[in-house]
PDB file of C-alpha atoms in Angstrom:
ATOM      1  CA  MET A1372     150.842 146.777 163.986  1.00 47.00           C
ATOM      2  CA  ALA A1373     147.842 149.262 163.234  1.00 53.00           C
ATOM      3  CA  GLU A1374     143.936 147.502 163.865  1.00 59.00           C
ATOM      4  CA  ASN A1375     142.446 147.578 160.520  1.00 67.00           C
ATOM      5  CA  ILE A1376     138.126 148.705 160.562  1.00 62.00           C
ATOM      6  CA  ALA A1377     137.110 145.157 159.562  1.00 63.00           C
ATOM      7  CA  GLU A1378     138.970 143.569 162.576  1.00 71.00           C
ATOM      8  CA  LYS A1379     137.544 146.251 165.247  1.00 63.00           C
ATOM      9  CA  VAL A1380     134.521 145.140 164.122  1.00 65.00           C
ATOM     10  CA  ASP A1381     134.454 141.376 163.684  1.00 87.00           C
ATOM     11  CA  ARG A1382     135.708 142.026 166.761  1.00 90.00           C
ATOM     12  CA  GLU A1383     132.853 144.300 168.308  1.00 93.00           C
ATOM     13  CA  GLU A1384     130.213 142.229 166.566  1.00 95.00           C
ATOM     14  CA  LYS A1385     132.067 139.246 168.244  1.00 95.00           C
ATOM     15  CA  LEU A1386     131.900 140.758 171.898  1.00 97.00           C
ATOM     16  CA  ALA A1387     128.000 141.361 171.406  1.00 97.00           C
ATOM     17  CA  ARG A1388     126.965 138.101 169.605  1.00 96.00           C
ATOM     18  CA  PHE A1389     129.165 136.760 172.871  1.00 97.00           C
ATOM     19  CA  CYS A1390     127.324 138.671 175.269  1.00 98.00           C
ATOM     20  CA  ALA A1391     123.923 138.100 173.701  1.00 97.00           C
ATOM     21  CA  GLU A1392     124.311 133.985 173.601  1.00 97.00           C
ATOM     22  CA  GLN A1393     125.731 134.063 177.822  1.00 97.00           C
ATOM     23  CA  ALA A1394     122.781 136.081 178.801  1.00 97.00           C
ATOM     24  CA  MET A1395     121.444 133.334 176.863  1.00 97.00           C
ATOM     25  CA  GLU A1396     122.947 130.805 178.829  1.00 95.00           C
ATOM     26  CA  LYS A1397     122.229 132.256 182.385  1.00 96.00           C
ATOM     27  CA  LEU A1398     118.503 131.667 181.560  1.00 96.00           C
ATOM     28  CA  GLY A1399     118.539 135.489 180.202  1.00 96.00           C
ATOM     29  CA  GLY A1400     114.577 135.933 177.834  1.00 95.00           C
ATOM     30  CA  ASN A1401     114.244 137.625 175.170  1.00 95.00           C
ATOM     31  CA  VAL A1402     118.106 137.727 174.077  1.00 97.00           C
ATOM     32  CA  VAL A1403     117.985 140.554 171.630  1.00 97.00           C
ATOM     33  CA  ALA A1404     121.692 142.247 169.754  1.00 97.00           C
ATOM     34  CA  LEU A1405     120.925 145.237 167.673  1.00 97.00           C
ATOM     35  CA  ASN A1406     123.936 146.250 165.058  1.00 97.00           C
ATOM     36  CA  VAL A1407     122.704 150.102 165.244  1.00 97.00           C
ATOM     37  CA  ARG A1408     126.168 151.204 164.457  1.00 94.00           C
ATOM     38  CA  ASP A1409     124.437 153.048 161.492  1.00 94.00           C
ATOM     39  CA  ILE A1410     122.409 154.670 162.476  1.00 95.00           C
ATOM     40  CA  SER A1411     123.209 155.365 166.150  1.00 92.00           C
ATOM     41  CA  SER A1412     126.144 158.096 167.641  1.00 92.00           C
ATOM     42  CA  ILE A1413     126.172 155.977 171.479  1.00 93.00           C
ATOM     43  CA  ALA A1414     127.474 152.176 169.925  1.00 96.00           C
ATOM     44  CA  ASP A1415     127.018 149.785 167.682  1.00 95.00           C
ATOM     45  CA  TYR A1416     125.850 147.031 169.234  1.00 97.00           C
ATOM     46  CA  PHE A1417     122.863 146.821 171.591  1.00 98.00           C
ATOM     47  CA  VAL A1418     122.592 143.708 173.296  1.00 98.00           C
ATOM     48  CA  ILE A1419     119.134 143.626 174.863  1.00 98.00           C
ATOM     49  CA  VAL A1420     117.926 140.897 177.294  1.00 98.00           C
ATOM     50  CA  THR A1421     114.912 140.557 180.151  1.00 97.00           C
ATOM     51  CA  ALA A1422     114.714 139.428 183.676  1.00 97.00           C
ATOM     52  CA  THR A1423     112.917 137.667 185.257  1.00 96.00           C
ATOM     53  CA  SER A1424     113.479 139.357 189.156  1.00 96.00           C
ATOM     54  CA  VAL A1425     116.163 141.637 190.611  1.00 95.00           C
ATOM     55  CA  PRO A1426     118.043 138.407 192.034  1.00 95.00           C
ATOM     56  CA  HIS A1427     118.166 137.281 188.478  1.00 96.00           C
ATOM     57  CA  LEU A1428     118.918 140.705 186.714  1.00 96.00           C
ATOM     58  CA  LYS A1429     122.318 140.961 189.658  1.00 95.00           C
ATOM     59  CA  ALA A1430     122.413 137.192 188.981  1.00 96.00           C
ATOM     60  CA  LEU A1431     123.400 138.224 184.462  1.00 97.00           C
ATOM     61  CA  ALA A1432     125.086 140.948 184.486  1.00 97.00           C
ATOM     62  CA  GLY A1433     127.067 139.922 187.489  1.00 96.00           C
ATOM     63  CA  PHE A1434     128.126 136.462 185.234  1.00 98.00           C
ATOM     64  CA  LEU A1435     128.113 139.173 181.780  1.00 98.00           C
ATOM     65  CA  GLU A1436     131.078 140.747 183.508  1.00 97.00           C
ATOM     66  CA  GLU A1437     133.052 137.811 184.587  1.00 98.00           C
ATOM     67  CA  GLU A1438     132.407 136.370 181.182  1.00 98.00           C
ATOM     68  CA  VAL A1439     133.484 139.021 178.596  1.00 98.00           C
ATOM     69  CA  LYS A1440     136.952 139.017 181.382  1.00 98.00           C
ATOM     70  CA  LYS A1441     137.355 136.007 181.012  1.00 97.00           C
ATOM     71  CA  GLU A1442     137.425 135.403 177.390  1.00 96.00           C
ATOM     72  CA  PHE A1443     137.962 139.001 176.169  1.00 96.00           C
ATOM     73  CA  GLN A1444     140.398 140.172 178.166  1.00 96.00           C
ATOM     74  CA  ARG A1445     138.099 143.389 178.669  1.00 96.00           C
ATOM     75  CA  ARG A1446     136.107 145.513 181.459  1.00 97.00           C
ATOM     76  CA  PRO A1447     133.399 147.361 181.564  1.00 98.00           C
ATOM     77  CA  LEU A1448     134.226 151.078 180.974  1.00 97.00           C
ATOM     78  CA  ALA A1449     130.870 151.371 183.553  1.00 97.00           C
ATOM     79  CA  VAL A1450     127.922 150.045 184.506  1.00 96.00           C
ATOM     80  CA  ASP A1451     125.106 151.878 185.125  1.00 96.00           C
ATOM     81  CA  GLY A1452     121.922 151.584 187.080  1.00 93.00           C
ATOM     82  CA  GLU A1453     120.517 149.544 190.076  1.00 86.00           C
ATOM     83  CA  PRO A1454     118.883 146.002 189.723  1.00 81.00           C
ATOM     84  CA  PHE A1455     116.165 147.981 191.654  1.00 84.00           C
ATOM     85  CA  SER A1456     115.566 149.857 188.682  1.00 89.00           C
ATOM     86  CA  GLU A1457     114.781 146.814 186.880  1.00 94.00           C
ATOM     87  CA  TRP A1458     117.549 148.217 184.600  1.00 96.00           C
ATOM     88  CA  VAL A1459     121.183 147.507 184.438  1.00 97.00           C
ATOM     89  CA  LEU A1460     124.132 148.392 181.802  1.00 98.00           C
ATOM     90  CA  ILE A1461     127.102 147.892 181.032  1.00 98.00           C
ATOM     91  CA  ASP A1462     128.829 149.916 178.699  1.00 98.00           C
ATOM     92  CA  PHE A1463     131.486 147.890 177.141  1.00 97.00           C
ATOM     93  CA  GLY A1464     132.877 150.122 174.747  1.00 95.00           C
ATOM     94  CA  SER A1465     130.830 149.983 171.394  1.00 94.00           C
ATOM     95  CA  VAL A1466     128.900 147.524 172.917  1.00 98.00           C
ATOM     96  CA  LEU A1467     126.697 147.867 175.375  1.00 98.00           C
ATOM     97  CA  VAL A1468     123.936 145.970 177.126  1.00 98.00           C
ATOM     98  CA  HIS A1469     120.814 146.555 178.410  1.00 98.00           C
ATOM     99  CA  ILE A1470     119.693 143.979 181.171  1.00 98.00           C
ATOM    100  CA  MET A1471     115.968 145.587 181.692  1.00 97.00           C
ATOM    101  CA  GLY A1472     113.055 144.085 184.200  1.00 96.00           C
ATOM    102  CA  GLU A1473     109.735 142.698 182.256  1.00 95.00           C
ATOM    103  CA  GLU A1474     107.893 145.832 183.018  1.00 95.00           C
ATOM    104  CA  ALA A1475     110.988 148.430 182.169  1.00 95.00           C
ATOM    105  CA  ARG A1476     111.251 145.962 179.204  1.00 96.00           C
ATOM    106  CA  SER A1477     107.821 147.207 177.887  1.00 95.00           C
ATOM    107  CA  LYS A1478     107.649 150.143 179.220  1.00 95.00           C
ATOM    108  CA  TYR A1479     111.060 151.777 176.962  1.00 94.00           C
ATOM    109  CA  GLU A1480     110.490 149.906 174.305  1.00 94.00           C
ATOM    110  CA  LEU A1481     113.916 149.924 173.290  1.00 94.00           C
ATOM    111  CA  GLU A1482     113.662 147.157 170.193  1.00 91.00           C
ATOM    112  CA  ARG A1483     110.459 149.506 169.312  1.00 93.00           C
ATOM    113  CA  LEU A1484     112.974 152.155 169.822  1.00 93.00           C
ATOM    114  CA  TRP A1485     115.414 151.048 167.309  1.00 94.00           C
ATOM    115  CA  SER A1486     113.728 149.313 164.968  1.00 94.00           C
ATOM    116  CA  ASP A1487     116.000 150.496 162.425  1.00 94.00           C
ATOM    117  CA  ALA A1488     118.541 148.528 163.481  1.00 96.00           C
ATOM    118  CA  PRO A1489     119.080 145.473 162.110  1.00 96.00           C
ATOM    119  CA  ARG A1490     119.038 142.364 164.043  1.00 95.00           C
ATOM    120  CA  LEU A1491     122.119 140.213 164.441  1.00 94.00           C
ATOM    121  CA  GLU A1492     121.386 136.180 164.548  1.00 89.00           C
ATOM    122  CA  ILE A1493     122.458 134.493 167.368  1.00 86.00           C
ATOM    123  CA  ALA A1494     123.494 131.010 167.917  1.00 76.00           C
ATOM    124  CA  GLU A1495     120.849 129.293 170.488  1.00 70.00           C
ATOM    125  CA  ASN A1496     123.450 127.678 173.634  1.00 56.00           C
TER     126      ASN A1496
END
């Protein structure tokens, strides 16, 4: 039976929340999850995370890929960027995870750019 729209939305929101919670577990800083469904054609959710160093950024990206694969049996459609650029984007289709170094995060201010998007409440582990 075909999945209805409400089930798909619920599943994608669960994925966004899961990514945010897992990033916090790996000590990602200032984790924000935005519902951009109504204001973007790119994705339904953005998860934005700050890494403290290049090794931390790499660890966060690898950890999120593995945990999503285990929990949702889903691999990223793409992983773009390099840790040395201070920005790696993990594309899970309707959920985009932005892992950024502190300098890139303050420079690009994605939360301000997408300030019309409602934030998801994320449970702290």
